[in-house]
Amino acid sequence: MQRHTQAVWDDTESDGYEPLLSEKGLETAEVGETGLPDELTRDSLELPALSEPELARHYTRLSQMNYGIDSGPYPLGSCTMKYNPKFTEEIAGLSAASVHPDRDAESVQGTLEIYHELQGYLAEIGGMDAVSLQPPAGSAGEFAGILVAKAYHEANGEGDERTEVIVPTSAHGTNFASAALAGYDVVELPDDADGRVDLNALSAAVGDSTAALMLTNPNTLGLFERNIEEIAAMIHEAGGLLYYDGANLNALLGRARPGDMGFDIMHYNVHKTFATPHGGGGPGAGPIGVNEDLAPFLPTPQVREEDGAYELFEPARSVGKVHGAMGNWLVLLKAHAYISRLGGAGLRDASAKAVLNANYLASQIDLEIPFGPFHHEFVASAGEQDAADFAKRMLDYGVHPPTTKWPEIVSEALMTEPTEAESKKTLEQVADAFDAVRGDAESSDSSSPERIAAGRIDQTSAARTPRLSWQRIHEE
Amino acid sequence: MSGTPERSTRDAEEQHATNRGTPYAPHTDVEVDAMLESIGAGDIDALFDIPDSVQFDGELAISGASEQAVIRRLTETLAQNADDTEFLGRGHYSHYVPSIVDHLSFRSEFITSYTQYQPEITQGFLQALFEYQSLLVELTGLEVANCSMYDAATALGEAATLAARVRGTSGSRVLVPDYVRAERRAVLENYVTGVGLVVEEFPTEDGVTTPEAVGRVLDDDVVMVYVESPTTEGIIEEHLAEIGDLVAERDALFCLGSDPVALALLRSPASLGVDIVTGDASVLGLSASYGMGLGLFACREEYLRQVPGRLIGASEDADGNRAFTLTLQTREQHIRRERATSNICTNQAWIALRAAIHAASLGPSGLVSLAKRCHALAERTAARLDEIDGVSAPVHDRYHFREFAARTDGDARAIGAAMRDDGFAVHVLDGETIQICVTDVNEHRVDEFVRSLEEATH
């Protein structure tokens, strides 16, 4: 059995662990003479002042109080936390990679070539006709994709009638929020008893007001929507568009393509599928792909090749912009490096191993795991135990816990996605951790975790009495 | 078709090395067989529950290559970019990022982690983001800062939707000055259409916003007034307090676009009646990076429950020690879905970490010095260009920060092209105007830049 103890720097002089930067030394700098009128400038600025060695220790200690995929398994369902190859950082760190977005196209042909090539790679992987790399994250991609759908319906004179976007109950919360941000009414679609789209419910929901259906396939239960062609036909017959949420694309690389399944629009979570580090919550990138009919509506600018030269252009009926520049370029560059390292065959193999790992791990865990067969993830039920308590106890076993309590279709859900990056032996250790916590119901209560930097954190009081800056702490 | 993947000319040996499978999965063939047997499946294909009719039975037209070959290819491709010295700004800036920022931010526990859904095991990142929020609270004087959005343009869009939610009475207009970049305005327009707002422009006078100009267009239908300082042309706005009073009288929100380096020098936005500060905080921690950014978002505490994006709060753990956690998540999309304050999920957390390390490495004196230098460099460089025959700089007789516009007697496009031949990149704004940005990273080439412009104008 593997156990994990996290490094912690306990400081009895502060109220917590590693002191805040502000507790290590605040200093007030007087602004003094500036050449500007006094009423335009501040008098002074108070911020931490640390030497470089002090700074190095502060952040090194904080990093030791953090857990990443390089620390151990991170089977956080739907987040696709897989190992990120290191060499991609070398390319992203080149000074030639960091150009200003207003450079003339002629002077940044290298950047535009890679940008253009990535548009093509993603189109090939998704089976789509055109790709925009601009959205800076998955949900920004959803928003951009829905704006494209909206512009398409408006161009067809149906903008006023098509007011609804259909989203399955088990979908990512971003789908609902992105559709609402674009001004749509969200129609919730219940799952059927098998955890898939209920065709009868879909039939009742779809109609003349349907602008789009947003679907994740495989869905958040790890199940492939086998009726996808029927679903696509129902949406298309009603005049709606089919939107693919790329969160789970890692399960399908080289096996099936959203475009071939009838999807009109999709987004790619390149940070998930193409192994660029998630950076503690971002940056990611959320390119969108569309079919030929929708290509004229993509955000501006796009990159195209003319006579061997790359240039920016505005699609004929562009929705405009969803990012101030060209999106999260360094993340896109890393995704390009990852894709061109693996190639089509390597990508297909990555999906094969991801699906193998999910099914193997599911077979090793002694918990109820409804539905199946699984693609890249599955949802186990913690049964009588509270899924949140279950997760806290797992921390002591050197495993980042699964996503908990979602999707709600499974009670006390533990949504687990091992990815292709874990070995058979590691999967067995993860399964041991599940089983240990299950057999350890007595101790999987508020006393856990016991071996991690911090003990159980009171999240309720954090929300009830928000303290969101060190200024607030120092006032107390 | 946006582009056909190029068939590679890489040698067969390299392809062979990768076509056997992904190099980032550790399985041996023996292990795969044992796993399949344990599952009860004949082969891996049997695990895929995809109807035949939608299976992809071709081969993706993307070739693989060795790590070395990929690095070589991408390095060579990027080397095709002209090695110009950029005197470009207009919302995207490069400052020198100290080496320590890379060394610490690239520690793998930071960069390979995810959103801090399990706070006990991610205290380090949570504390770093809490410190980032605190830096922005100090710089803006506002009580609340979120822990990062995408960039200045999307942060502005989020500010407008917040304004529409918090305003007591309904309204439909968002006002912006004529200098706002087209890209930023286009993003704003996309963010507000869904909530039924329209964006309208008001004219500025000699580069700055006047209370009179705002007063002429302001009525009870306005939900938010947006102004930048420094502006897109690098001008420091001079009448913010009066504009703040006017906006408050109409119960609209006053949003200021700025950045953390400028705010180290300029009067605190909160003291000027500003309700929300947006902008790009990647001026610390990240170079221009083809426009990749870090959305800054800070506001008054009374809007706390309407703030978009992630917030980190201090709490206590079971041992009574101060500890940090994501908080007020009931505002967020994963809980409130279509009623969330924003759709943002993945954000720019790691860039926020870098910005915080950069700010901490400068300290208050270093940050104030950098800001003063940005002001002095703009003024000094403008004065030098003004001495050139046929160049008038700055165009507006105002205070500048980092950058300024210059009018030329000749054809500005031709001048920009001639300077590019000398290895300098400048903005060409129109037929007679260029814009120049000077910071600590291009300052050492100002002499050559001035010579180049002098030659280009003659």
Short mmCIF file of C-alpha atoms in Angstrom, two decimals, chain B residues 88-242:
data_model
loop_
_atom_site.label_atom_id
_atom_site.label_comp_id
_atom_site.label_asym_id
_atom_site.label_seq_id
_atom_site.Cartn_x
_atom_site.Cartn_y
_atom_site.Cartn_z
CA LEU B 88 5.03 47.96 -30.26
CA GLY B 89 2.47 48.37 -27.50
CA ARG B 90 -1.21 49.34 -27.73
CA GLY B 91 -2.24 47.02 -24.93
CA HIS B 92 0.40 44.30 -25.32
CA TYR B 93 3.73 44.93 -23.62
CA SER B 94 7.03 43.26 -22.92
CA HIS B 95 9.04 44.02 -19.82
CA TYR B 96 12.09 42.10 -18.72
CA VAL B 97 10.96 39.03 -16.78
CA PRO B 98 13.63 38.05 -14.23
CA SER B 99 15.03 34.55 -14.57
CA ILE B 100 13.75 33.59 -11.11
CA VAL B 101 10.19 33.82 -12.45
CA ASP B 102 10.84 30.95 -14.87
CA HIS B 103 12.73 28.88 -12.36
CA LEU B 104 10.04 29.04 -9.70
CA SER B 105 6.91 29.01 -11.84
CA PHE B 106 8.15 25.98 -13.79
CA ARG B 107 8.47 23.87 -10.66
CA SER B 108 6.48 20.88 -11.78
CA GLU B 109 4.20 20.77 -8.73
CA PHE B 110 2.93 24.16 -9.88
CA ILE B 111 2.76 23.81 -13.64
CA THR B 112 1.47 20.22 -13.78
CA SER B 113 -1.36 20.76 -11.31
CA TYR B 114 -5.04 21.44 -11.95
CA THR B 115 -7.63 23.76 -10.43
CA GLN B 116 -7.52 23.51 -6.64
CA TYR B 117 -10.68 21.48 -6.10
CA GLN B 118 -8.97 19.63 -3.21
CA PRO B 119 -7.55 22.51 -1.16
CA GLU B 120 -5.65 20.42 1.39
CA ILE B 121 -3.28 19.06 -1.25
CA THR B 122 -2.96 22.31 -3.25
CA GLN B 123 -2.21 24.83 -0.50
CA GLY B 124 0.86 26.13 -2.29
CA PHE B 125 -0.95 27.29 -5.42
CA LEU B 126 -3.90 28.59 -3.42
CA GLN B 127 -1.63 30.74 -1.26
CA ALA B 128 0.22 32.05 -4.33
CA LEU B 129 -3.09 33.04 -5.94
CA PHE B 130 -4.28 34.62 -2.69
CA GLU B 131 -1.07 36.68 -2.75
CA TYR B 132 -1.76 37.64 -6.38
CA GLN B 133 -5.25 38.85 -5.40
CA SER B 134 -3.70 40.85 -2.55
CA LEU B 135 -1.18 42.55 -4.86
CA LEU B 136 -4.06 43.76 -7.03
CA VAL B 137 -6.02 44.94 -4.01
CA GLU B 138 -3.02 47.07 -3.03
CA LEU B 139 -2.50 48.44 -6.54
CA THR B 140 -6.17 49.25 -7.26
CA GLY B 141 -7.34 50.22 -3.78
CA LEU B 142 -10.44 48.12 -4.46
CA GLU B 143 -11.35 45.43 -1.94
CA VAL B 144 -11.78 42.43 -4.24
CA ALA B 145 -9.67 41.01 -7.06
CA ASN B 146 -10.35 37.69 -8.74
CA CYS B 147 -7.50 35.30 -9.39
CA SER B 148 -7.32 35.74 -13.16
CA MET B 149 -9.24 35.90 -16.41
CA TYR B 150 -8.06 35.50 -20.01
CA ASP B 151 -7.02 39.00 -21.06
CA ALA B 152 -7.96 42.68 -20.93
CA ALA B 153 -10.61 42.37 -23.63
CA THR B 154 -12.54 39.50 -22.04
CA ALA B 155 -12.17 41.07 -18.57
CA LEU B 156 -13.81 44.21 -19.98
CA GLY B 157 -16.63 42.08 -21.38
CA GLU B 158 -17.14 40.48 -17.96
CA ALA B 159 -17.15 43.93 -16.32
CA ALA B 160 -20.01 45.03 -18.55
CA THR B 161 -22.13 41.97 -17.82
CA LEU B 162 -21.46 42.49 -14.09
CA ALA B 163 -22.59 46.11 -14.43
CA ALA B 164 -25.83 44.99 -16.07
CA ARG B 165 -26.49 42.56 -13.19
CA VAL B 166 -25.74 44.84 -10.25
CA ARG B 167 -27.39 48.01 -11.46
CA GLY B 168 -30.60 48.76 -9.63
CA THR B 169 -32.47 49.87 -12.74
CA SER B 170 -32.28 48.38 -16.19
CA GLY B 171 -30.27 49.99 -18.92
CA SER B 172 -28.94 49.12 -22.31
CA ARG B 173 -25.84 51.18 -23.07
CA VAL B 174 -22.14 50.76 -22.41
CA LEU B 175 -19.99 53.80 -23.22
CA VAL B 176 -16.40 53.57 -24.38
CA PRO B 177 -13.98 56.26 -25.60
CA ASP B 178 -13.01 56.46 -29.28
CA TYR B 179 -9.45 55.30 -28.60
CA VAL B 180 -10.36 51.76 -27.51
CA ARG B 181 -8.69 49.16 -29.72
CA ALA B 182 -11.02 47.62 -32.31
CA GLU B 183 -10.15 44.12 -31.07
CA ARG B 184 -11.01 44.97 -27.47
CA ARG B 185 -14.26 46.61 -28.50
CA ALA B 186 -15.19 43.65 -30.71
CA VAL B 187 -14.79 41.24 -27.78
CA LEU B 188 -16.84 43.56 -25.56
CA GLU B 189 -19.62 43.60 -28.15
CA ASN B 190 -19.73 39.82 -28.24
CA TYR B 191 -19.90 39.58 -24.45
CA VAL B 192 -22.78 42.03 -24.10
CA THR B 193 -25.10 41.04 -26.94
CA GLY B 194 -26.49 38.12 -24.96
CA VAL B 195 -27.55 40.40 -22.10
CA GLY B 196 -29.04 42.94 -24.49
CA LEU B 197 -26.53 45.78 -24.16
CA VAL B 198 -25.14 47.95 -26.95
CA VAL B 199 -21.69 49.54 -27.02
CA GLU B 200 -21.47 53.21 -27.95
CA GLU B 201 -18.43 55.36 -28.50
CA PHE B 202 -17.87 58.92 -27.27
CA PRO B 203 -15.25 61.30 -28.68
CA THR B 204 -12.15 62.29 -26.75
CA GLU B 205 -10.53 65.72 -26.90
CA ASP B 206 -6.82 65.92 -27.64
CA GLY B 207 -6.42 62.31 -26.56
CA VAL B 208 -8.21 62.40 -23.20
CA THR B 209 -11.72 61.90 -21.92
CA THR B 210 -13.40 65.10 -20.77
CA PRO B 211 -16.26 65.30 -18.27
CA GLU B 212 -18.14 67.38 -20.87
CA ALA B 213 -17.91 64.68 -23.54
CA VAL B 214 -19.08 62.01 -21.10
CA GLY B 215 -21.82 64.31 -19.77
CA ARG B 216 -23.24 64.78 -23.27
CA VAL B 217 -23.83 61.05 -23.78
CA LEU B 218 -24.56 59.94 -20.24
CA ASP B 219 -28.14 59.22 -19.21
CA ASP B 220 -30.02 56.78 -17.01
CA ASP B 221 -29.87 54.14 -19.74
CA VAL B 222 -26.09 53.80 -19.33
CA VAL B 223 -24.96 50.84 -17.20
CA MET B 224 -21.22 51.32 -17.48
CA VAL B 225 -18.68 53.90 -18.61
CA TYR B 226 -15.25 52.60 -19.56
CA VAL B 227 -12.07 54.67 -19.73
CA GLU B 228 -8.43 53.62 -20.00
CA SER B 229 -5.44 55.13 -18.27
CA PRO B 230 -2.91 54.91 -19.77
CA THR B 231 -4.99 54.96 -22.96
CA THR B 232 -4.33 52.85 -26.03
CA GLU B 233 -2.06 55.69 -27.17
CA GLY B 234 -0.22 55.77 -23.83
CA ILE B 235 -1.86 58.94 -22.52
CA ILE B 236 -2.54 59.34 -18.81
CA GLU B 237 -6.15 60.45 -18.32
CA GLU B 238 -6.45 63.70 -16.33
CA HIS B 239 -10.11 63.99 -15.31
CA LEU B 240 -10.96 60.62 -13.84
CA ALA B 241 -12.30 61.89 -10.50
CA GLU B 242 -14.78 64.26 -12.19
#
